[in-house]
mmCIF file of C-alpha atoms in Angstrom:
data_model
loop_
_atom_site.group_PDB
_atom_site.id
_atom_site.type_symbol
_atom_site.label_atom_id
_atom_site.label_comp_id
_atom_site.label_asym_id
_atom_site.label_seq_id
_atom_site.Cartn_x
_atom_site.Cartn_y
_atom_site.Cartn_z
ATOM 1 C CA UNK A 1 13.774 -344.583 -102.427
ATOM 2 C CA UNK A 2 14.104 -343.070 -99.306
ATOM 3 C CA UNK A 3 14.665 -344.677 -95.744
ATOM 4 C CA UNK A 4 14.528 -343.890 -92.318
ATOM 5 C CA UNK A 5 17.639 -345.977 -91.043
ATOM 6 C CA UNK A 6 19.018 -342.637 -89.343
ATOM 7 C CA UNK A 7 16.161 -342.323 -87.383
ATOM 8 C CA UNK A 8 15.472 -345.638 -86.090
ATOM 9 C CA UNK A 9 19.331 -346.260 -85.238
ATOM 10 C CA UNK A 10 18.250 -342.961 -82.792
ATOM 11 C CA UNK A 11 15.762 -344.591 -81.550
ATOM 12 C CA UNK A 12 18.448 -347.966 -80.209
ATOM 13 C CA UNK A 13 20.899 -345.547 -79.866
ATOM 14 C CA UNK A 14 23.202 -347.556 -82.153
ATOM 15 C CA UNK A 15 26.522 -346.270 -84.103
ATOM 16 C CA UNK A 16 26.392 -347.335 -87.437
ATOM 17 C CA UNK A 17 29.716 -349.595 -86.641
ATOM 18 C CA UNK A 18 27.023 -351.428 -84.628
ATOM 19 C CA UNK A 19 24.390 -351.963 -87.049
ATOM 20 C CA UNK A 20 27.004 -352.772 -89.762
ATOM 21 C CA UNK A 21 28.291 -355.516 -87.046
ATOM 22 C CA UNK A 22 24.646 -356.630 -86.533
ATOM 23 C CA UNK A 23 23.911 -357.650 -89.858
ATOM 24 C CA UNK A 24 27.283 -358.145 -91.082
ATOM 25 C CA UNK A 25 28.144 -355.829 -93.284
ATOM 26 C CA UNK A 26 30.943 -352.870 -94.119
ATOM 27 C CA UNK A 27 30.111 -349.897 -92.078
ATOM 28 C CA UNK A 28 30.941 -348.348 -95.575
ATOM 29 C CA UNK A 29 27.335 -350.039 -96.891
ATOM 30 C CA UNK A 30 25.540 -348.807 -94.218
ATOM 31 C CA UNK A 31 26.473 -345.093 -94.522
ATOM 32 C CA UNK A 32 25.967 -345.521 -98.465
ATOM 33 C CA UNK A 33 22.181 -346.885 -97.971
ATOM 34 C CA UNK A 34 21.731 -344.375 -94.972
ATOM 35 C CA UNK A 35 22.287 -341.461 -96.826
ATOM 36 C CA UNK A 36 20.505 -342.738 -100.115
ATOM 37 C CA UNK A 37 23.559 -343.130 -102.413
ATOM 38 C CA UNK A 38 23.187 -347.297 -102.591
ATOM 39 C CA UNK A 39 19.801 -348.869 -102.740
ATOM 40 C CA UNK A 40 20.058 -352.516 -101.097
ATOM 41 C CA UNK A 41 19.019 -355.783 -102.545
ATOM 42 C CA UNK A 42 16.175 -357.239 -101.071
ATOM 43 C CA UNK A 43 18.473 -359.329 -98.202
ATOM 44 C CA UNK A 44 20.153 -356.573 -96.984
ATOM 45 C CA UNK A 45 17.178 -354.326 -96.907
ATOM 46 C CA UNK A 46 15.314 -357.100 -94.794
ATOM 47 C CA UNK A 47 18.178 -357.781 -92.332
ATOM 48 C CA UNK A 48 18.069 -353.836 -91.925
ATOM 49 C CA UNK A 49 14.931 -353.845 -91.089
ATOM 50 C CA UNK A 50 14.853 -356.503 -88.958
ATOM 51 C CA UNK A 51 17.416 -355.393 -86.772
ATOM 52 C CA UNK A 52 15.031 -352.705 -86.021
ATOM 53 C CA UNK A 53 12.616 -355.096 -85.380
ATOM 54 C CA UNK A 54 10.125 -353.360 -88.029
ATOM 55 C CA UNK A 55 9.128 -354.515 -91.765
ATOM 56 C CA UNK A 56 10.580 -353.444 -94.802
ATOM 57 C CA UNK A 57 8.010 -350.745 -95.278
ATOM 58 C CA UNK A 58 8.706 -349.175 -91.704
ATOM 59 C CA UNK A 59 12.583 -348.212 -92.810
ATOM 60 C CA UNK A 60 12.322 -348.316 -96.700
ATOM 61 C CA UNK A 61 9.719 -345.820 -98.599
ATOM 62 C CA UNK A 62 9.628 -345.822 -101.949
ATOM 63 C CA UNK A 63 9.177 -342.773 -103.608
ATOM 64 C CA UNK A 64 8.622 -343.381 -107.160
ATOM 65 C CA UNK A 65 12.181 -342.947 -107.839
ATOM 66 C CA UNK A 66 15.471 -344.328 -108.030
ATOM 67 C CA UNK A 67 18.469 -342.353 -105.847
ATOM 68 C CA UNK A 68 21.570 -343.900 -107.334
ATOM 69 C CA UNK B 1 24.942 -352.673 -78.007
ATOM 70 C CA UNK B 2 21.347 -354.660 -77.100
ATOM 71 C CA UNK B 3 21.059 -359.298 -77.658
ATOM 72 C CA UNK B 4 17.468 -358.484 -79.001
ATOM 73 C CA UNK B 5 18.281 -359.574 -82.201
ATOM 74 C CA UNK B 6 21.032 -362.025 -81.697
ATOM 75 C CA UNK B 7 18.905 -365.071 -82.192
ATOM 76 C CA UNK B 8 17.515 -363.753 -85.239
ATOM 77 C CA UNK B 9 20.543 -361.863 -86.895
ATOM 78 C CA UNK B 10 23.820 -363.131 -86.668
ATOM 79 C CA UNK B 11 27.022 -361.224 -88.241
ATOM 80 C CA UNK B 12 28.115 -363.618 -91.302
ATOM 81 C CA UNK B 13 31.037 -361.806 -92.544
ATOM 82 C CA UNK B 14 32.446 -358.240 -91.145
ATOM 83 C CA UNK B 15 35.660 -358.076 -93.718
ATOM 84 C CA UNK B 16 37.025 -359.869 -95.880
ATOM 85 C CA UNK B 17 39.068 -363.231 -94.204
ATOM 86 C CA UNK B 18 42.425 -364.062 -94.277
ATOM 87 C CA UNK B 19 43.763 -361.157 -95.433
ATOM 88 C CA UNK B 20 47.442 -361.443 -93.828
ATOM 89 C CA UNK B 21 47.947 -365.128 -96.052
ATOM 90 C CA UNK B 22 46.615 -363.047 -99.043
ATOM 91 C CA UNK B 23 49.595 -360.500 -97.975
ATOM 92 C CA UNK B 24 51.764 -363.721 -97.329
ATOM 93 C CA UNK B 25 50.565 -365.332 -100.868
ATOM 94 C CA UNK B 26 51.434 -361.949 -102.682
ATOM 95 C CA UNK B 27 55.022 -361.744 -101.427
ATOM 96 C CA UNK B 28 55.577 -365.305 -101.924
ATOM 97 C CA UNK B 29 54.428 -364.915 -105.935
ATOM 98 C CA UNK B 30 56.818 -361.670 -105.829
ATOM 99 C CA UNK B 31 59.824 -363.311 -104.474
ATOM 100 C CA UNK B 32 59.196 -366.085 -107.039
ATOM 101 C CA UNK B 33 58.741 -363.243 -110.263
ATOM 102 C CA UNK B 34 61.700 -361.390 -109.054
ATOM 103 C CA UNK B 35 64.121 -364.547 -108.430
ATOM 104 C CA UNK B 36 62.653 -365.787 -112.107
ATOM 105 C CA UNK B 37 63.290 -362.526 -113.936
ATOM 106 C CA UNK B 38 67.520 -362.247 -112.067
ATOM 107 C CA UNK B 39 67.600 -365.871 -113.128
ATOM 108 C CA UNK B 40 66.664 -365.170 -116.627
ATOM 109 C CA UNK B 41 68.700 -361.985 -116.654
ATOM 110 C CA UNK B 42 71.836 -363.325 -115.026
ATOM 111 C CA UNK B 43 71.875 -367.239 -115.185
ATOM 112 C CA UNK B 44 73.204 -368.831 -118.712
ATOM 113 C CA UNK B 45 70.610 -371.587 -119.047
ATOM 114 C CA UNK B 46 69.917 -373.422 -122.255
ATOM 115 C CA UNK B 47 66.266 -373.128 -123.960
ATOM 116 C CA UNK B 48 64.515 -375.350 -121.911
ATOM 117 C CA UNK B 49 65.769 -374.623 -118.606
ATOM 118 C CA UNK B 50 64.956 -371.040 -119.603
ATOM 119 C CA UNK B 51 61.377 -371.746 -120.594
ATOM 120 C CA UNK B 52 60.933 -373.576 -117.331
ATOM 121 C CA UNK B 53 62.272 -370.734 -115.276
ATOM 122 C CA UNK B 54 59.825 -368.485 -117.169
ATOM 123 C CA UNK B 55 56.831 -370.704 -116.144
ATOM 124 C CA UNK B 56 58.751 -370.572 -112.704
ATOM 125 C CA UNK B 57 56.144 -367.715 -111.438
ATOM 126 C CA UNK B 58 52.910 -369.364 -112.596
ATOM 127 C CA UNK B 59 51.729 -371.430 -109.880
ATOM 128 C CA UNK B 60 52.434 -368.841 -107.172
ATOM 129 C CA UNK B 61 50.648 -366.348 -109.317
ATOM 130 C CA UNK B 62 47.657 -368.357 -109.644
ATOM 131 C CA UNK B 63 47.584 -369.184 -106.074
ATOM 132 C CA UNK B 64 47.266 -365.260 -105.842
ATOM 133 C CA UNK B 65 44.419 -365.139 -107.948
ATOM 134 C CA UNK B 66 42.616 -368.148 -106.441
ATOM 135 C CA UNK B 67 43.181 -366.225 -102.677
ATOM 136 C CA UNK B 68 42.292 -362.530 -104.044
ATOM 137 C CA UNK B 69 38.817 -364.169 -106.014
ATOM 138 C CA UNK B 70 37.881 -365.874 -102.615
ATOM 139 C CA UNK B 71 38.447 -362.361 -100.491
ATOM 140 C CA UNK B 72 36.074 -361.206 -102.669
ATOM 141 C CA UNK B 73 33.541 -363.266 -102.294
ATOM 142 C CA UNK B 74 33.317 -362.503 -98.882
ATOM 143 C CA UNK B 75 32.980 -359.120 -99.320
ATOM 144 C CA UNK B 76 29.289 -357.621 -99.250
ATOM 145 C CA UNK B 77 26.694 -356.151 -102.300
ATOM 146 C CA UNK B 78 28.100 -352.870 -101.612
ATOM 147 C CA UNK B 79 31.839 -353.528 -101.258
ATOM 148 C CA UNK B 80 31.924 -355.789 -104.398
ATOM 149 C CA UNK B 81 29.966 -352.579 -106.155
ATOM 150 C CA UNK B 82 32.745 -350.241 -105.742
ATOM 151 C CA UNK B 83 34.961 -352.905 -106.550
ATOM 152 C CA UNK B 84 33.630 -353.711 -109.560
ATOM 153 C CA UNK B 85 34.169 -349.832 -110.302
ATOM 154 C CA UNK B 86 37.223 -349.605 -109.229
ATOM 155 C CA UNK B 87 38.119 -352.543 -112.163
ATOM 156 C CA UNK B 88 36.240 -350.914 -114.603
ATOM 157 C CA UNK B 89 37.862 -347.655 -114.663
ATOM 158 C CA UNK B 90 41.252 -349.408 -114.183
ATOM 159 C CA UNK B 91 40.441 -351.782 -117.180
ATOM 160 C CA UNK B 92 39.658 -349.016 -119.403
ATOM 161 C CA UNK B 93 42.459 -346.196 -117.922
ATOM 162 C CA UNK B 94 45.212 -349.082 -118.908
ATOM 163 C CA UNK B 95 43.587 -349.549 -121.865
ATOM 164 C CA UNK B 96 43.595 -346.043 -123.158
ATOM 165 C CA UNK B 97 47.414 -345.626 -121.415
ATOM 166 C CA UNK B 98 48.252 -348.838 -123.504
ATOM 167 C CA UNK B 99 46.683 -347.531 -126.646
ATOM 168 C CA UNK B 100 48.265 -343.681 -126.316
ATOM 169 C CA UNK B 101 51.647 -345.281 -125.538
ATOM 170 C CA UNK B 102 51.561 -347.391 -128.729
ATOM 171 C CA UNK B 103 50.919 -344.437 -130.755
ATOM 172 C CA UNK B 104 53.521 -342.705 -129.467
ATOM 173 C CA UNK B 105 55.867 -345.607 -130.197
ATOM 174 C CA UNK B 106 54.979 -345.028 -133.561
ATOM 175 C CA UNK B 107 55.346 -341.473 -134.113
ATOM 176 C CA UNK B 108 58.952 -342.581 -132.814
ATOM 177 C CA UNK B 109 58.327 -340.101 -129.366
ATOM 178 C CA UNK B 110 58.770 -342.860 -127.349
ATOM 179 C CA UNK B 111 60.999 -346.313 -126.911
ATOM 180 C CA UNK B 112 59.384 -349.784 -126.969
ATOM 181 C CA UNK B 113 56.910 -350.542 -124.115
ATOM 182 C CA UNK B 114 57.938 -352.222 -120.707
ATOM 183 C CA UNK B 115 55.231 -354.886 -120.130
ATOM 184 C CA UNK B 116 55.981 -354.055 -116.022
ATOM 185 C CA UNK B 117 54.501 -350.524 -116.866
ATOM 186 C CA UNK B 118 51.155 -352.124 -118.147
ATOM 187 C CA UNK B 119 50.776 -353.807 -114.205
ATOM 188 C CA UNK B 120 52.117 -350.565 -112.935
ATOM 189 C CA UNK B 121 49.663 -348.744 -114.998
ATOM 190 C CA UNK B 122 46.558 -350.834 -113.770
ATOM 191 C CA UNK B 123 47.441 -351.142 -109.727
ATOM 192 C CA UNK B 124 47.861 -347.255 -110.090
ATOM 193 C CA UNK B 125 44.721 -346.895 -112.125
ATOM 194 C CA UNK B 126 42.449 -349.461 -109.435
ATOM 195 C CA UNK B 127 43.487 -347.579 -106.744
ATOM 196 C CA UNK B 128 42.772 -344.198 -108.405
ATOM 197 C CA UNK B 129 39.454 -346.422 -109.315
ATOM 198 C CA UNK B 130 38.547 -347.927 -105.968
ATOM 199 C CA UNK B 131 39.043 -344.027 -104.705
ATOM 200 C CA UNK B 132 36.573 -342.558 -106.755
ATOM 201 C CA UNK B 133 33.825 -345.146 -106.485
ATOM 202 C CA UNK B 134 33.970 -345.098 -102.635
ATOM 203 C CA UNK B 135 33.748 -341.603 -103.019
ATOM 204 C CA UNK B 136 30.672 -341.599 -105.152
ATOM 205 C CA UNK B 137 28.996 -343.340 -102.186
ATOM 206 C CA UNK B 138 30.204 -342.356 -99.681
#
């Protein structure tokens, strides 16, 4: 599965300190899922999303394939 | 950082809470296992006083356990994932210390095992643990 978090945290201009605060989480989970090495359950991967304001589909693209 | 989502998202939990009484807890349940053990050691106390002495460290040790469970609870998916790593390899690095040690003891190149070295072995091995499975994400 592959995601897009880097790019739309460009896009807000957010740290990821500040999405991890957001959606309360570690800061440690967000750079895991960002750069593919943890795949999210279903509530994180929603509250991602919708800090970005986008669905699921928009920030998570599944590929087939599992990263971890 | 932007309110857009702030009626929609709100932070639930950032860390884990109360992490200074968890500190407080664990030196309280030390204090108690230390006085217990120079009390056993150094005190001439008949069988039951002994035995209560021994049971001395219980309550503050569960009261240990009860605070480090709840901690982490509050932690997230991810946290409690490298967590639960962390344990595993420290569950089964003690375990394979333990069992090489005991062999040892009985090819006579080593004196009977201090049960204190088992704890030693495990907090050594979890944080050896935890560092590798943050690692692996990270």
């Amino acid at each position: 599965m592959n995601n897009r978090i880097r790019v739309c945290r460009a896009e807000k201009d957010w740290t990821q300190a500040q999405l991890a605060a957001l959606i309360g989480v570690s800061r440690q989970a967000i750079v895991a899922v960002e750069n593919g090495k943890y795949e999210p359950a279903l509530p994180l991967a929603f509250k991602i999303a919708r800090a970005f304001d986008k669905n699921i589909e928009e920030v998570f693209l599944w590929n087939g394939t599992n990263n971890e | 950082m932007t309110e857009i989502q702030s009626d929609r998202l709100q932070p639930t939990c950032l860390a884990p809470t109360g992490s200074s009484s968890t500190i407080l807890i664990a030196l309280l349940a030390a204090a108690v296992d230390i006085g217990a053990s120079l009390m056993l050691r150094y005190l001439d106390l008949g069988t039951i006083s002994r035995i209560a002495v021994a049971l001395l460290p219980v309550p503050a040790n569960l009261g240990l356990i009860v605070k480090i469970v709840r901690s982490v609870r509050g932690l997230d998916d991810f946290q409690k994932r490298v967590h639960l790593e962390a344990v595993v390899i420290a569950f089964l690095a003690t375990a394979l210390a333990v069992l090489t040690y005991g062999f040892l003891e009985k090819a006579d190149a080593v004196g009977p095992m201090n049960m204190v070295v088992v704890a030693g072995f495990m907090g050594v091995f979890y944080a050896l643990g935890y560092h590798i499975a943050a690692r692996h994400y990270r």
